[in-house]
Coordinates of C-alpha atoms in Angstrom, one line a residue:
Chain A
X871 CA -37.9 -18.4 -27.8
X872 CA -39.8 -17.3 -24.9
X873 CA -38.8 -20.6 -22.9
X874 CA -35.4 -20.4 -23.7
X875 CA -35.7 -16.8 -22.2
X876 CA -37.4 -18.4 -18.8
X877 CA -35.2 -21.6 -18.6
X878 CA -32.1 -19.4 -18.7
X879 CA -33.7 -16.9 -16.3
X880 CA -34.7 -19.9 -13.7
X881 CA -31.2 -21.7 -14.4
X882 CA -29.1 -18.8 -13.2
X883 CA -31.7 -18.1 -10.2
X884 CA -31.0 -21.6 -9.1
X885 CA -27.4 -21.6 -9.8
X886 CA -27.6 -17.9 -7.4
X887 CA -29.1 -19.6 -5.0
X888 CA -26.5 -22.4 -4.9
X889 CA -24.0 -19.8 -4.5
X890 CA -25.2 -17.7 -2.2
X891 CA -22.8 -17.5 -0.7
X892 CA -21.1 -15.3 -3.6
X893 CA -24.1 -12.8 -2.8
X894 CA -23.3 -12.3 0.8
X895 CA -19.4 -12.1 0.0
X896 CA -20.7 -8.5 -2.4
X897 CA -22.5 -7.8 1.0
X898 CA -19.6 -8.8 3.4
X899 CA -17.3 -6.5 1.0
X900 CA -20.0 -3.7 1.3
X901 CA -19.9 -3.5 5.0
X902 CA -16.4 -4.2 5.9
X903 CA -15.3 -1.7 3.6
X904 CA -17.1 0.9 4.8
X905 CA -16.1 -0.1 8.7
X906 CA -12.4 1.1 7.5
X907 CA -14.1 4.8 7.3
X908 CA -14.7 5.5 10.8
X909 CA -10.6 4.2 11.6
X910 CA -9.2 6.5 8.5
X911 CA -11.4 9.9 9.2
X912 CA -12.5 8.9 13.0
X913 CA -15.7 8.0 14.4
X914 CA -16.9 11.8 14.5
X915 CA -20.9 11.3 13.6
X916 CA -21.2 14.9 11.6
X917 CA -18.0 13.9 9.6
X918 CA -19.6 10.6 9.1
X919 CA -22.7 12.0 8.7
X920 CA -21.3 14.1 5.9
X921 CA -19.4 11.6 4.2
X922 CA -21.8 8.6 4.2
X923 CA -23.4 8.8 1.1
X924 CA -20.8 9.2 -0.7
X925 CA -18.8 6.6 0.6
X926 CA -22.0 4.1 0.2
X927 CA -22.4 4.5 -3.4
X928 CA -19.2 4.4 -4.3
X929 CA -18.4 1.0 -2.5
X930 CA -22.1 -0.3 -4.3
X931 CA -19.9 1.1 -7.4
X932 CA -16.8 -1.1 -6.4
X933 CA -18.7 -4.3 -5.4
X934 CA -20.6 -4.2 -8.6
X935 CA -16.9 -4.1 -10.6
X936 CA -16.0 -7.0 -8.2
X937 CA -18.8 -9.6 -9.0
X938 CA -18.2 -8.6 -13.0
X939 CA -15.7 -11.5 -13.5
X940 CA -18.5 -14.1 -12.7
X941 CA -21.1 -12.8 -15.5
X942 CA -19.5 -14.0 -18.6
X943 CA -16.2 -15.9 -17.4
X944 CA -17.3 -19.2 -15.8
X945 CA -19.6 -19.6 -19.4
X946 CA -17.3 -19.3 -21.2
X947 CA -14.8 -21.7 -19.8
X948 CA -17.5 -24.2 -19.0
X949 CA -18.6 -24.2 -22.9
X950 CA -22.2 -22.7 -21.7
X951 CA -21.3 -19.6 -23.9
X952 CA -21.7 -21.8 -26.8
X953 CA -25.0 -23.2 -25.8
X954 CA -26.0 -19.8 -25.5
X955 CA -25.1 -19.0 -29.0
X956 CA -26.4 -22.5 -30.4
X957 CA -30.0 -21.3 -29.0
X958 CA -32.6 -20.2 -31.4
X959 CA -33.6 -17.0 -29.1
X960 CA -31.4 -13.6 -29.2
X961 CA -28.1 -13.5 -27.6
X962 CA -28.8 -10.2 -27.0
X963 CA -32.1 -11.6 -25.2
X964 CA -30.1 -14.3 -23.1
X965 CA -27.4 -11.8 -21.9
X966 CA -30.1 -9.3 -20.9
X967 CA -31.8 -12.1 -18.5
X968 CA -28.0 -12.7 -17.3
X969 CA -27.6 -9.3 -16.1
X970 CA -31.3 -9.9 -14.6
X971 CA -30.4 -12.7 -12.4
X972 CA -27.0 -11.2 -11.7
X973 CA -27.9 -7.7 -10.7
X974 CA -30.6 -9.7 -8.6
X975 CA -27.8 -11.1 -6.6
X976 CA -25.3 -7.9 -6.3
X977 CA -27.5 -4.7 -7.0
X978 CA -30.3 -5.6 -5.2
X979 CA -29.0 -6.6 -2.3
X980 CA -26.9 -3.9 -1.7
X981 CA -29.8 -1.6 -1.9
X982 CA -31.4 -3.7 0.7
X983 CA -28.3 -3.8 2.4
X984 CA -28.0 0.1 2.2
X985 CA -30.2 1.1 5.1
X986 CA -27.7 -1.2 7.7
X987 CA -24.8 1.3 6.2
X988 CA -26.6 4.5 6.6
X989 CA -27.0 3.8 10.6
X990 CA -23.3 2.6 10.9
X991 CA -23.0 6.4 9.4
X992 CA -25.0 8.0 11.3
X993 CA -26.9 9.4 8.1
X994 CA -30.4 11.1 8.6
X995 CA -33.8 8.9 8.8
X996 CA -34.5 9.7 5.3
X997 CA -31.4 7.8 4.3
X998 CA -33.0 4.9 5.6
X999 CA -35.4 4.3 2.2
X1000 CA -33.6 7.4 -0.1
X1001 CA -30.1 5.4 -0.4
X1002 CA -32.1 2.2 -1.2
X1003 CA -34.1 4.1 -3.5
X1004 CA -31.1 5.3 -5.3
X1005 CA -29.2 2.3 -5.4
X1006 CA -32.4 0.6 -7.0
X1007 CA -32.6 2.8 -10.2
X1008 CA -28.7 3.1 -10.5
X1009 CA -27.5 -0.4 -10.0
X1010 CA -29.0 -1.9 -12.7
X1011 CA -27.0 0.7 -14.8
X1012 CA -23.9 0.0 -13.4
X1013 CA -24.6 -4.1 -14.2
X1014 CA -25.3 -3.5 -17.8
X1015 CA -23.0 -1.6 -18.3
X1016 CA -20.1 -3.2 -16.4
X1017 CA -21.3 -6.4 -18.4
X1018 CA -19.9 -4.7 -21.5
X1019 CA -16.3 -4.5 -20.2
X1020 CA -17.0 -8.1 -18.7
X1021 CA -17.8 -9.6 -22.3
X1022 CA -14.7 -7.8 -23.8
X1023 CA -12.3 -9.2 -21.2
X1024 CA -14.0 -12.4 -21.2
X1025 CA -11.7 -15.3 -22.5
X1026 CA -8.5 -12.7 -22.9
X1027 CA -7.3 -13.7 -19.2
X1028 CA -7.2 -10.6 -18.5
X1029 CA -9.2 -10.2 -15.2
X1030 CA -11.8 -8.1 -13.8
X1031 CA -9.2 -5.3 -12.6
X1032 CA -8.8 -4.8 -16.6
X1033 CA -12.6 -4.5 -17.0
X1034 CA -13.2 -2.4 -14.0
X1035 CA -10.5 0.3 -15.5
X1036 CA -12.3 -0.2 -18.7
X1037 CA -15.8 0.1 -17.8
X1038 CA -15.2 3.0 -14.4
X1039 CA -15.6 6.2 -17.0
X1040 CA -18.7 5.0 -18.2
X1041 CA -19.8 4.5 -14.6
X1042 CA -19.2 8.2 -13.4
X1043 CA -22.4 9.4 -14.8
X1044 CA -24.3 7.3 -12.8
X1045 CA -22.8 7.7 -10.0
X1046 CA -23.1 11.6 -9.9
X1047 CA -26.8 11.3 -10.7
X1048 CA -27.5 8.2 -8.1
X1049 CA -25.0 10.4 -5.4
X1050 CA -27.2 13.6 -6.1
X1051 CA -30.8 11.9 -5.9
X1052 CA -29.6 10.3 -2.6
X1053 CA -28.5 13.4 -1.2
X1054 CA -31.0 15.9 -2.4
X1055 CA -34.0 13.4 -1.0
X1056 CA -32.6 13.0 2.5
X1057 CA -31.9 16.7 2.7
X1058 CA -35.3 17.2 1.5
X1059 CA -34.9 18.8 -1.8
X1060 CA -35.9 18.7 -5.6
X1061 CA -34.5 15.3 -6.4
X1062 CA -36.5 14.7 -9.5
X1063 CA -33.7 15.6 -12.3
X1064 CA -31.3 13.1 -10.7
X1065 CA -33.9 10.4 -10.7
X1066 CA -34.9 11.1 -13.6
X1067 CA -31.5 11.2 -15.1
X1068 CA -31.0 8.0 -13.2
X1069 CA -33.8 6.2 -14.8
X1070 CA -32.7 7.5 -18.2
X1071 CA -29.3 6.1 -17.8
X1072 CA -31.0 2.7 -16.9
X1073 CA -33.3 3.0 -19.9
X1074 CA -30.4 3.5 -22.1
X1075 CA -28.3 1.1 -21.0
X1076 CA -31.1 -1.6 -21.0
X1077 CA -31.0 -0.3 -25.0
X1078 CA -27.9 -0.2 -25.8
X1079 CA -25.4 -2.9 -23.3
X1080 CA -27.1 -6.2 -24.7
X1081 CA -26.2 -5.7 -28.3
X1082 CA -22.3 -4.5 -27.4
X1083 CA -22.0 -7.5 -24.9
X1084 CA -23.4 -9.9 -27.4
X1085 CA -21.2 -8.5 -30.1
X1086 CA -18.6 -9.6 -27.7
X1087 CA -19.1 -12.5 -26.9
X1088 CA -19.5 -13.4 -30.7
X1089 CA -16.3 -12.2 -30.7
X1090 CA -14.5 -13.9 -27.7
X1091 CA -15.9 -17.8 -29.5
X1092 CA -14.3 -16.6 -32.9
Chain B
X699 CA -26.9 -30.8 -47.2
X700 CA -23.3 -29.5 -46.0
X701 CA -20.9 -28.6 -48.2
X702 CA -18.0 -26.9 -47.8
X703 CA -15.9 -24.7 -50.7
X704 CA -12.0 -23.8 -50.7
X705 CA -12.0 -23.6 -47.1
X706 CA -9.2 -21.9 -44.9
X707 CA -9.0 -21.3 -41.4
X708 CA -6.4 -18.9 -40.0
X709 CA -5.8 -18.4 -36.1
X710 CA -3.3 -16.5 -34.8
X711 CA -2.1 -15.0 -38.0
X712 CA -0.6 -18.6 -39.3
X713 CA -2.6 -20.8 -41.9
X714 CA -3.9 -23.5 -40.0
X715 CA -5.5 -25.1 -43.4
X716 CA -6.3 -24.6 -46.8
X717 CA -8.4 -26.0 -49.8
X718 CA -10.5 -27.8 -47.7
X719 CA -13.7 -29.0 -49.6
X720 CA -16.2 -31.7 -48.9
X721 CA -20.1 -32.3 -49.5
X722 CA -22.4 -34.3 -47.3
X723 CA -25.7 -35.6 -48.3
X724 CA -28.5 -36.6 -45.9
X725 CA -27.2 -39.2 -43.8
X726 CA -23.5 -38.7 -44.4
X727 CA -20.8 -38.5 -42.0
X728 CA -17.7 -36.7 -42.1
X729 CA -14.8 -37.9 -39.7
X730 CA -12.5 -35.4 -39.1
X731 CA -9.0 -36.8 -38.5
X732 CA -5.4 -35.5 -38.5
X733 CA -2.9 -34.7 -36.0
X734 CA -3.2 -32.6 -33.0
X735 CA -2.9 -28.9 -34.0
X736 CA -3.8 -29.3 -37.7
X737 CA -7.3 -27.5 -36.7
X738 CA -10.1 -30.0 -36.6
X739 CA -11.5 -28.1 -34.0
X740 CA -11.4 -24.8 -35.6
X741 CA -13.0 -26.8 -38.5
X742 CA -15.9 -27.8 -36.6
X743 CA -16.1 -24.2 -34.8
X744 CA -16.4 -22.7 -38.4
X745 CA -18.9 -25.1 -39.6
X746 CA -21.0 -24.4 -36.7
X747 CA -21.0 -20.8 -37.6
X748 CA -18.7 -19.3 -34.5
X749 CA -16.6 -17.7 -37.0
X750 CA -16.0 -16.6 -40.5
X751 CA -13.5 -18.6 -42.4
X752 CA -10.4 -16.9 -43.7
X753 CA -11.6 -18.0 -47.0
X754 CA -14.2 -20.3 -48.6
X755 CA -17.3 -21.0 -48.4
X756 CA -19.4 -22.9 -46.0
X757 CA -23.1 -24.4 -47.4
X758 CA -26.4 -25.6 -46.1
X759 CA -28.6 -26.8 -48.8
X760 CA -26.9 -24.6 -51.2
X761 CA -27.0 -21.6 -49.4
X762 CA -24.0 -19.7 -47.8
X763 CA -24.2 -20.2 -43.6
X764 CA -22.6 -16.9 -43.5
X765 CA -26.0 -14.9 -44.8
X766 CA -27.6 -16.1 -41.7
X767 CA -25.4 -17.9 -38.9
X768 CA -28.1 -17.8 -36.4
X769 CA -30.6 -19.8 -38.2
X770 CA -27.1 -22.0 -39.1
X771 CA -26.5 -22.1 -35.3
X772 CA -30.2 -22.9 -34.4
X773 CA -30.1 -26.2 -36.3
X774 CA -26.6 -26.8 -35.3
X775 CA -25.6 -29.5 -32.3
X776 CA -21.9 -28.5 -31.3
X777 CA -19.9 -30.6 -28.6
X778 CA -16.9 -29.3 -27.6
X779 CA -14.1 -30.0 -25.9
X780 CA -15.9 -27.7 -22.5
X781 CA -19.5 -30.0 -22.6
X782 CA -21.5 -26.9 -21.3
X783 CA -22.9 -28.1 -17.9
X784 CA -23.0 -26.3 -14.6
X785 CA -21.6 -28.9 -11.9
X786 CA -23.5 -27.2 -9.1
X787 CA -26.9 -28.6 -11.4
X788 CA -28.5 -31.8 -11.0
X789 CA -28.1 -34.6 -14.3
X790 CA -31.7 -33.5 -15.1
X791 CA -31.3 -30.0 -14.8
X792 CA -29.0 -29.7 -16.8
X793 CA -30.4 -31.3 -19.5
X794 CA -34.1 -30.1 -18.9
X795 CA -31.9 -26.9 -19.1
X796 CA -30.0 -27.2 -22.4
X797 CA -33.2 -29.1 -23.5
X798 CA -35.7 -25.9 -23.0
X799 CA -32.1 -23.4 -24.5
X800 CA -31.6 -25.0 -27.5
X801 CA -35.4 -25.3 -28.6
X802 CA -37.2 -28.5 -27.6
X803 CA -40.9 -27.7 -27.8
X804 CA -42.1 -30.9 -26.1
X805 CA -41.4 -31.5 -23.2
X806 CA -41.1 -35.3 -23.2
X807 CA -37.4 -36.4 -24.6
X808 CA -34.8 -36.0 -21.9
X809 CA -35.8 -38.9 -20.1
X810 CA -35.7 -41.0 -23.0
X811 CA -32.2 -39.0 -23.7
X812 CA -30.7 -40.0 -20.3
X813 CA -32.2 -43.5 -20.7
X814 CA -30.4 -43.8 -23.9
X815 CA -26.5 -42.9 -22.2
X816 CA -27.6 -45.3 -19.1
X817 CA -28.0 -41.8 -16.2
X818 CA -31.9 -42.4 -16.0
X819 CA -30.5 -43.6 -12.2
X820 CA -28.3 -40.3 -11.8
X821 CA -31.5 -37.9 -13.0
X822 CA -31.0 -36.2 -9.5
X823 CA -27.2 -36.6 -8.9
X824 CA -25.4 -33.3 -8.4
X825 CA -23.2 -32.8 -11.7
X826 CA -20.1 -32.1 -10.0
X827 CA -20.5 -35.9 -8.1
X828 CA -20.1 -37.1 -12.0
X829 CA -17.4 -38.8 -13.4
X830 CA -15.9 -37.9 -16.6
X831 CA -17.3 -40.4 -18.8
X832 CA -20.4 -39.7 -16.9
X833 CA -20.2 -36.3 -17.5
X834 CA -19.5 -36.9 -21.1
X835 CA -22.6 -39.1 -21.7
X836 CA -25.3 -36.3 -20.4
X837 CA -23.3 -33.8 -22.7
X838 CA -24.2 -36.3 -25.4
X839 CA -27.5 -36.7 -24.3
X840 CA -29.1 -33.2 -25.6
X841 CA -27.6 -34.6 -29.1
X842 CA -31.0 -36.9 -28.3
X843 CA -32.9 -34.6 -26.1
X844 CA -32.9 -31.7 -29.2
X845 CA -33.5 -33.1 -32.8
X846 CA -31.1 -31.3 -35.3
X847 CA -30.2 -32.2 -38.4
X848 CA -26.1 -31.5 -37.6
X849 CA -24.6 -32.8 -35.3
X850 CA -20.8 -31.0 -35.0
X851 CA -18.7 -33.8 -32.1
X852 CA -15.3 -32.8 -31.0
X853 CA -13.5 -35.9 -29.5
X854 CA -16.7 -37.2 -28.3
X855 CA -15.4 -40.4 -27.5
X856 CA -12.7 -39.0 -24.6
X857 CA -13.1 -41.0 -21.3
X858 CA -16.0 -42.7 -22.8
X859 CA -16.0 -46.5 -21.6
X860 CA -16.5 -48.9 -24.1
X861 CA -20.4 -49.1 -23.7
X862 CA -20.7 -45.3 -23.6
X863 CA -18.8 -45.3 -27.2
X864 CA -21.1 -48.3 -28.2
X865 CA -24.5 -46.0 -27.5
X866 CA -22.7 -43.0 -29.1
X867 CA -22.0 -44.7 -32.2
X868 CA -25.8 -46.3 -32.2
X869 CA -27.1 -42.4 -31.0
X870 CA -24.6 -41.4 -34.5
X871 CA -25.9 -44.2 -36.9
X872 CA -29.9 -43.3 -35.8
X873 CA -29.2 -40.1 -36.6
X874 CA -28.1 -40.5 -39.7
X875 CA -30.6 -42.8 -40.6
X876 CA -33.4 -40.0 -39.8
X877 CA -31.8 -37.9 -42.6
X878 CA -29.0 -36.0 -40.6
X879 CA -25.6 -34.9 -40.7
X880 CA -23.0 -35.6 -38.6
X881 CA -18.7 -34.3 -38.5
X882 CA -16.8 -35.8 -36.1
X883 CA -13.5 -35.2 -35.2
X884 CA -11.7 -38.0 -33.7
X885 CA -8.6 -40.1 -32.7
X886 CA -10.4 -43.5 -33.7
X887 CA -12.4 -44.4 -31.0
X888 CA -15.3 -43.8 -32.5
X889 CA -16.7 -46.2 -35.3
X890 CA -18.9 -44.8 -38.0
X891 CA -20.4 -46.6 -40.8
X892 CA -18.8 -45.7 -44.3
X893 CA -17.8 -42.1 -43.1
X894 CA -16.5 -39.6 -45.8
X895 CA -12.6 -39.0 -44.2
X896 CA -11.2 -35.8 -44.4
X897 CA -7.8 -36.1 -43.2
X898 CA -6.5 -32.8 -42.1
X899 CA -2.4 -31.4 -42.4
X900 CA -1.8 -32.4 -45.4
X901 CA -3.8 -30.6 -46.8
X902 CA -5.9 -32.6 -48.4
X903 CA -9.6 -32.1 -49.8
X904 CA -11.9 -34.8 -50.6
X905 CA -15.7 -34.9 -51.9
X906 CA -17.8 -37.6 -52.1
X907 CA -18.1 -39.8 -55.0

């Protein structure tokens, strides 16, 4: 079971890496996006300043919704889904070390692509490893949980706008928690119930998303 | 070793069949044939355990498939119409992939798998440079590269060139000779020694003598 787990996990890394260029598209999205700020509020710094945060997390929010179409779709047309299924280890196992790889290729690097954002805001020093830090614990949240709306959409043609609307409540949470540990550690404050909170969301999540998105996809090869 | 009870299929709200029953001992094949939309497919889907039949009962040495479908999946081979390969992988990563998925503890077989459908030369040819029949013989090749007693083939014959049918029918007959099970649905270009035919849309039912 365990190589099944390892040759799924090195699979999709090497797929990633094949399509990197998917990886820097999430990134391109991420900075582009947040370029149209400055020319809707102007290029005030303390506006900016204010703002930035904010406007960071919730485009890390929006570029995880985009890349949900490619976690379940391309399997299932390809007939990979099925292999997955035929295998003797967990489904629920196999999609977990999906979302793995894929938040490897979209969370991650908008955390490490965080710090670029927060000088193009003009956002304190502390930014520089407290929006990182933030994006770190809540990303992986927002992957498992998008992946649920991914696996009910997959196969219905509906699209990823569908699963974005479906999955965007369930995203809030983390997104107030991720936004308030970000802000309260650059401004120097308590930030240990948001993190905390965070980390709990992630925890749960990690619990709870593989048996819904496997219950899915059982569902989507019926 | 398979057997299958009274079974119906519905999709979409309409009866695709009825009454189908069959049994297959060790070594048996069941060729699947009828014409296109009278649900071999979603035959071979529900006897790989993807889904629950509207009715009937689906066996494995007795014993309902529907008490524990992922031990039915895990000794279940299913080739579909989609053959499950990623064409940005090489010929033998894909395999070495499926290989290491679906449960082959030793390491040795896919080479001897590739050497079987002839793409022992393609090992480190990009997938997506493949042709179709090409493509078609390393989906058949984790048939070799994974022993499992069934062996579910939909249309496994399509853009297969005359040799590449001639090693699938060999890869089949093996098979079979080692004690497995094999349903196949198929248009006729695959030969199989003395199959058990289940001809489908008319619903008809046969069992074996």
């Amino acid at each position: 079971m365990r190589a099944a787990l390892i040759a799924l996990f090195v699979r999709d890394l090497r797929l990633a890496r094949r399509r990197a260029g998917e990886s820097l598209l999430v990134v391109a999205f991420f900075v582009l996006a947040l370029t149209l700020f400055p020319l809707g509020v102007g290029t005030s710094p303390d506006i900016l300043a204010r703002i930035g945060t904010g406007v960071i997390w919730v485009l890390a929010l929006l570029a995880v919704l985009l890349g949900l179409e490619r976690l379940f779709q391309p399997d299932l047309e390809d007939g990979s889904l099925e292999q997955l299924l035929l295998s003797p280890a967990p489904l629920e196992l196999l999609v977990a070390v999906r979302c793995l790889v894929h938040w490897l290729g979209t969370g991650l690097v908008l955390a490490l692509a965080s710090p670029l954002l927060a000088i193009l805001t003009h956002l304190p020093n502390e930014a520089l490893w407290a929006l990182p830090l933030s994006l770190l614990i809540g990303t992986p949240s927002l992957t498992l949980i998008g992946a649920i709306g991914a696996a009910l959409l997959a196969g219905s043609g509906k699209g990823s706008v569908l699963a974005a609307l479906l999955v965007l409540p369930l995203e809030i949470p983390v997104l107030i928690f991720g936004l308030n540990a970000a802000e309260a550690l650059i401004m120097g404050l308590d930030a240990r119930a948001a993190l905390l909170f965070l980390g709990a969301f992630f925890l749960g999540s990690l619990a709870l998303a593989p048996f819904a998105v496997a219950a899915a996809l059982r569902l989507a090869l019926e | 070793m398979l057997a299958a009870r009274d079974l119906a299929c519905r999709r979409g709200g309409r009866l695709i069949f009825a009454d189908v029953a069959f049994s297959l001992a060790p070594g048996d094949a069941l060729v699947v044939v009828g014409a296109n939309g009278t649900g071999k497919t979603s035959l071979l889907r529900l006897l790989a355990g993807f889904g629950r039949p509207a009715a009937g009962q689906i066996l494995w040495d007795g014993e309902d498939i529907a008490l524990d479908f992922a031990g039915h999946r895990a000794r279940t081979h299913f080739l579909g119409f989609a053959d499950g390969l990623k064409a940005l992988l090489t010929v033998g990563e894909n395999l070495a992939f499926l290989a290491a998925l679906l449960g082959n503890r030793d390491r040795a077989p896919p080479p001897a798998a590739l050497a079987h459908f002839g793409l022992d030369a393609l090992a480190q040819r990009p997938t997506r440079a493949l042709s179709a029949g090409q493509r078609r013989r390393l989906a058949l090749a984790r048939l070799l590269a994974v022993p499992r007693p069934l062996w579910l083939l939909d249309e496994p014959g399509v853009a297969l060139d005359r040799e590449g049918r001639a090693r699938l029918e060999e890869a089949i007959e093996r098979h079979r000779a080692q004690g497995g099970v094999v349903a196949i649905a198929t248009h006729g270009d695959v030969a199989v020694r003395d199959p058990l035919v289940l001809e489908l849309g008319d619903r008809s039912a046969c069992a074996l003598p």
